Amino acid sequence: MDGSPVQRPDSKAVPREYLAYELCMALASAHEDDADAIVAAWVADRLTIGPQPDAFQTLGSDAKWWAETAPKAELQAYVKEGMKTLGAAALGQSMRKQLLVELWKGLSQQDRAAFIAKVGGGRG
């Protein structure tokens, strides 16, 4: 939202216009963090079931190829900086869980046990 007031559709507005208006008003009245999380979750879900964001639908395969061929130091640097950026970004809960699962899979059983012990066995 650019800060300009949203104009309420007139009484003859089609339902789609009215629903879009109501959606904008709900997001505008929500706390910024909540609105960001809601929109990010919707976008994440939509991207997983709908068209890919790139015209030739190669984003996933390009990323896989790069991850498989990049030197490990380069891959680690990009992932680390990407995770820092994503840490503050609004992401849907399912996307955050996917990232955590992939990181978890990379830990040895010993590292997993040490992590669980460090965070209190999942309590709190």
PDB file of C-alpha atoms in Angstrom:
ATOM      1  CA  MET A   1       0.000   0.000   0.000  1.00  0.00           C
ATOM      2  CA  ASP A   2       1.400   3.387  -0.954  1.00  0.00           C
ATOM      3  CA  GLY A   3      -0.246   5.283   1.888  1.00  0.00           C
ATOM      4  CA  SER A   4      -2.937   6.842  -0.278  1.00  0.00           C
ATOM      5  CA  PRO A   5      -6.494   6.341   0.965  1.00  0.00           C
ATOM      6  CA  VAL A   6      -8.391   3.446  -0.523  1.00  0.00           C
ATOM      7  CA  GLN A   7     -11.641   4.539  -2.123  1.00  0.00           C
ATOM      8  CA  ARG A   8     -14.697   2.532  -1.074  1.00  0.00           C
ATOM      9  CA  PRO A   9     -16.483   1.151  -4.155  1.00  0.00           C
ATOM     10  CA  ASP A  10     -19.956   2.519  -4.795  1.00  0.00           C
ATOM     11  CA  SER A  11     -23.011   0.440  -3.996  1.00  0.00           C
ATOM     12  CA  LYS A  12     -23.172  -0.801  -7.605  1.00  0.00           C
ATOM     13  CA  ALA A  13     -19.636  -2.211  -7.469  1.00  0.00           C
ATOM     14  CA  VAL A  14     -19.206  -5.788  -8.575  1.00  0.00           C
ATOM     15  CA  PRO A  15     -18.515  -8.253  -5.761  1.00  0.00           C
ATOM     16  CA  ARG A  16     -14.876  -8.642  -6.815  1.00  0.00           C
ATOM     17  CA  GLU A  17     -14.227  -4.910  -6.417  1.00  0.00           C
ATOM     18  CA  TYR A  18     -15.941  -4.883  -3.055  1.00  0.00           C
ATOM     19  CA  LEU A  19     -13.971  -7.890  -1.813  1.00  0.00           C
ATOM     20  CA  ALA A  20     -10.709  -6.301  -2.988  1.00  0.00           C
ATOM     21  CA  TYR A  21     -11.640  -3.137  -1.087  1.00  0.00           C
ATOM     22  CA  GLU A  22     -12.434  -5.110   2.073  1.00  0.00           C
ATOM     23  CA  LEU A  23      -9.164  -7.003   1.768  1.00  0.00           C
ATOM     24  CA  CYS A  24      -7.197  -3.760   1.451  1.00  0.00           C
ATOM     25  CA  MET A  25      -8.992  -2.280   4.447  1.00  0.00           C
ATOM     26  CA  ALA A  26      -8.366  -5.392   6.560  1.00  0.00           C
ATOM     27  CA  LEU A  27      -4.659  -5.380   5.705  1.00  0.00           C
ATOM     28  CA  ALA A  28      -4.400  -1.625   6.277  1.00  0.00           C
ATOM     29  CA  SER A  29      -6.019  -1.916   9.706  1.00  0.00           C
ATOM     30  CA  ALA A  30      -3.949  -4.914  10.817  1.00  0.00           C
ATOM     31  CA  HIS A  31      -0.633  -4.569  12.626  1.00  0.00           C
ATOM     32  CA  GLU A  32       2.127  -4.233  10.029  1.00  0.00           C
ATOM     33  CA  ASP A  33       3.870  -7.452  11.139  1.00  0.00           C
ATOM     34  CA  ASP A  34       0.609  -9.403  10.953  1.00  0.00           C
ATOM     35  CA  ALA A  35      -0.289  -8.003   7.536  1.00  0.00           C
ATOM     36  CA  ASP A  36       3.207  -8.839   6.246  1.00  0.00           C
ATOM     37  CA  ALA A  37       2.969 -12.396   7.556  1.00  0.00           C
ATOM     38  CA  ILE A  38      -0.495 -12.924   6.059  1.00  0.00           C
ATOM     39  CA  VAL A  39       0.517 -11.627   2.637  1.00  0.00           C
ATOM     40  CA  ALA A  40       3.805 -13.544   2.686  1.00  0.00           C
ATOM     41  CA  ALA A  41       2.013 -16.790   3.571  1.00  0.00           C
ATOM     42  CA  TRP A  42      -0.505 -16.234   0.786  1.00  0.00           C
ATOM     43  CA  VAL A  43       2.238 -15.510  -1.757  1.00  0.00           C
ATOM     44  CA  ALA A  44       4.269 -18.533  -0.640  1.00  0.00           C
ATOM     45  CA  ASP A  45       1.262 -20.831  -0.930  1.00  0.00           C
ATOM     46  CA  ARG A  46       0.287 -19.366  -4.299  1.00  0.00           C
ATOM     47  CA  LEU A  47       3.786 -19.758  -5.726  1.00  0.00           C
ATOM     48  CA  THR A  48       3.878 -23.407  -4.753  1.00  0.00           C
ATOM     49  CA  ILE A  49       0.594 -24.219  -6.487  1.00  0.00           C
ATOM     50  CA  GLY A  50       0.465 -21.678  -9.265  1.00  0.00           C
ATOM     51  CA  PRO A  51       2.697 -20.364 -11.992  1.00  0.00           C
ATOM     52  CA  GLN A  52       6.351 -19.883 -11.173  1.00  0.00           C
ATOM     53  CA  PRO A  53       7.600 -16.306 -10.898  1.00  0.00           C
ATOM     54  CA  ASP A  54       9.904 -16.669 -13.892  1.00  0.00           C
ATOM     55  CA  ALA A  55       8.645 -16.735 -17.455  1.00  0.00           C
ATOM     56  CA  PHE A  56      10.381 -19.976 -18.462  1.00  0.00           C
ATOM     57  CA  GLN A  57       9.730 -21.766 -15.157  1.00  0.00           C
ATOM     58  CA  THR A  58      13.386 -22.505 -14.632  1.00  0.00           C
ATOM     59  CA  LEU A  59      13.944 -20.890 -11.238  1.00  0.00           C
ATOM     60  CA  GLY A  60      13.795 -24.168  -9.293  1.00  0.00           C
ATOM     61  CA  SER A  61      15.896 -26.146 -11.743  1.00  0.00           C
ATOM     62  CA  ASP A  62      18.409 -23.294 -12.071  1.00  0.00           C
ATOM     63  CA  ALA A  63      18.749 -23.103  -8.293  1.00  0.00           C
ATOM     64  CA  LYS A  64      19.186 -26.888  -8.045  1.00  0.00           C
ATOM     65  CA  TRP A  65      21.846 -26.882 -10.762  1.00  0.00           C
ATOM     66  CA  TRP A  66      23.714 -24.013  -9.153  1.00  0.00           C
ATOM     67  CA  ALA A  67      23.549 -25.623  -5.700  1.00  0.00           C
ATOM     68  CA  GLU A  68      24.922 -28.877  -7.110  1.00  0.00           C
ATOM     69  CA  THR A  69      27.778 -27.225  -9.023  1.00  0.00           C
ATOM     70  CA  ALA A  70      28.819 -24.286  -6.837  1.00  0.00           C
ATOM     71  CA  PRO A  71      31.929 -24.622  -4.703  1.00  0.00           C
ATOM     72  CA  LYS A  72      30.910 -25.431  -1.130  1.00  0.00           C
ATOM     73  CA  ALA A  73      32.430 -22.209   0.248  1.00  0.00           C
ATOM     74  CA  GLU A  74      30.396 -20.136  -2.233  1.00  0.00           C
ATOM     75  CA  LEU A  75      27.223 -22.090  -1.509  1.00  0.00           C
ATOM     76  CA  GLN A  76      27.716 -21.652   2.241  1.00  0.00           C
ATOM     77  CA  ALA A  77      28.291 -17.906   1.851  1.00  0.00           C
ATOM     78  CA  TYR A  78      25.129 -17.375  -0.222  1.00  0.00           C
ATOM     79  CA  VAL A  79      22.976 -19.550   2.029  1.00  0.00           C
ATOM     80  CA  LYS A  80      24.289 -17.800   5.156  1.00  0.00           C
ATOM     81  CA  GLU A  81      23.616 -14.320   3.786  1.00  0.00           C
ATOM     82  CA  GLY A  82      20.278 -15.417   2.358  1.00  0.00           C
ATOM     83  CA  MET A  83      19.216 -16.772   5.740  1.00  0.00           C
ATOM     84  CA  LYS A  84      20.201 -13.484   7.402  1.00  0.00           C
ATOM     85  CA  THR A  85      18.028 -11.606   4.917  1.00  0.00           C
ATOM     86  CA  LEU A  86      15.128 -14.029   5.286  1.00  0.00           C
ATOM     87  CA  GLY A  87      15.348 -13.839   9.067  1.00  0.00           C
ATOM     88  CA  ALA A  88      13.663 -10.442   9.082  1.00  0.00           C
ATOM     89  CA  ALA A  89      11.506 -10.991   6.012  1.00  0.00           C
ATOM     90  CA  ALA A  90       7.851 -11.852   6.152  1.00  0.00           C
ATOM     91  CA  LEU A  91       7.594 -15.515   5.206  1.00  0.00           C
ATOM     92  CA  GLY A  92       4.741 -17.915   5.604  1.00  0.00           C
ATOM     93  CA  GLN A  93       5.023 -20.433   8.412  1.00  0.00           C
ATOM     94  CA  SER A  94       5.143 -23.319   5.937  1.00  0.00           C
ATOM     95  CA  MET A  95       8.109 -21.765   4.126  1.00  0.00           C
ATOM     96  CA  ARG A  96      10.017 -21.244   7.393  1.00  0.00           C
ATOM     97  CA  LYS A  97       9.323 -24.882   8.320  1.00  0.00           C
ATOM     98  CA  GLN A  98      10.650 -26.057   4.944  1.00  0.00           C
ATOM     99  CA  LEU A  99      13.885 -24.128   5.509  1.00  0.00           C
ATOM    100  CA  LEU A 100      14.267 -25.533   9.029  1.00  0.00           C
ATOM    101  CA  VAL A 101      13.647 -29.084   7.841  1.00  0.00           C
ATOM    102  CA  GLU A 102      16.337 -28.796   5.182  1.00  0.00           C
ATOM    103  CA  LEU A 103      18.820 -27.404   7.710  1.00  0.00           C
ATOM    104  CA  TRP A 104      17.870 -30.146  10.198  1.00  0.00           C
ATOM    105  CA  LYS A 105      18.479 -32.873   7.607  1.00  0.00           C
ATOM    106  CA  GLY A 106      22.056 -31.650   7.274  1.00  0.00           C
ATOM    107  CA  LEU A 107      22.836 -32.183  10.961  1.00  0.00           C
ATOM    108  CA  SER A 108      24.345 -35.384  12.285  1.00  0.00           C
ATOM    109  CA  GLN A 109      22.446 -37.312  14.979  1.00  0.00           C
ATOM    110  CA  GLN A 110      24.990 -36.059  17.510  1.00  0.00           C
ATOM    111  CA  ASP A 111      24.464 -32.430  16.441  1.00  0.00           C
ATOM    112  CA  ARG A 112      20.693 -32.869  16.554  1.00  0.00           C
ATOM    113  CA  ALA A 113      20.863 -34.260  20.098  1.00  0.00           C
ATOM    114  CA  ALA A 114      23.170 -31.428  21.190  1.00  0.00           C
ATOM    115  CA  PHE A 115      20.813 -28.850  19.672  1.00  0.00           C
ATOM    116  CA  ILE A 116      17.770 -30.334  21.401  1.00  0.00           C
ATOM    117  CA  ALA A 117      19.648 -30.414  24.715  1.00  0.00           C
ATOM    118  CA  LYS A 118      20.682 -26.768  24.226  1.00  0.00           C
ATOM    119  CA  VAL A 119      17.129 -25.545  23.566  1.00  0.00           C
ATOM    120  CA  GLY A 120      15.670 -27.515  26.467  1.00  0.00           C
ATOM    121  CA  GLY A 121      14.303 -30.609  24.774  1.00  0.00           C
ATOM    122  CA  GLY A 122      11.601 -28.685  22.952  1.00  0.00           C
ATOM    123  CA  ARG A 123      10.029 -27.167  26.069  1.00  0.00           C
ATOM    124  CA  GLY A 124       9.265 -23.463  25.876  1.00  0.00           C
TER     125      GLY A 124
END
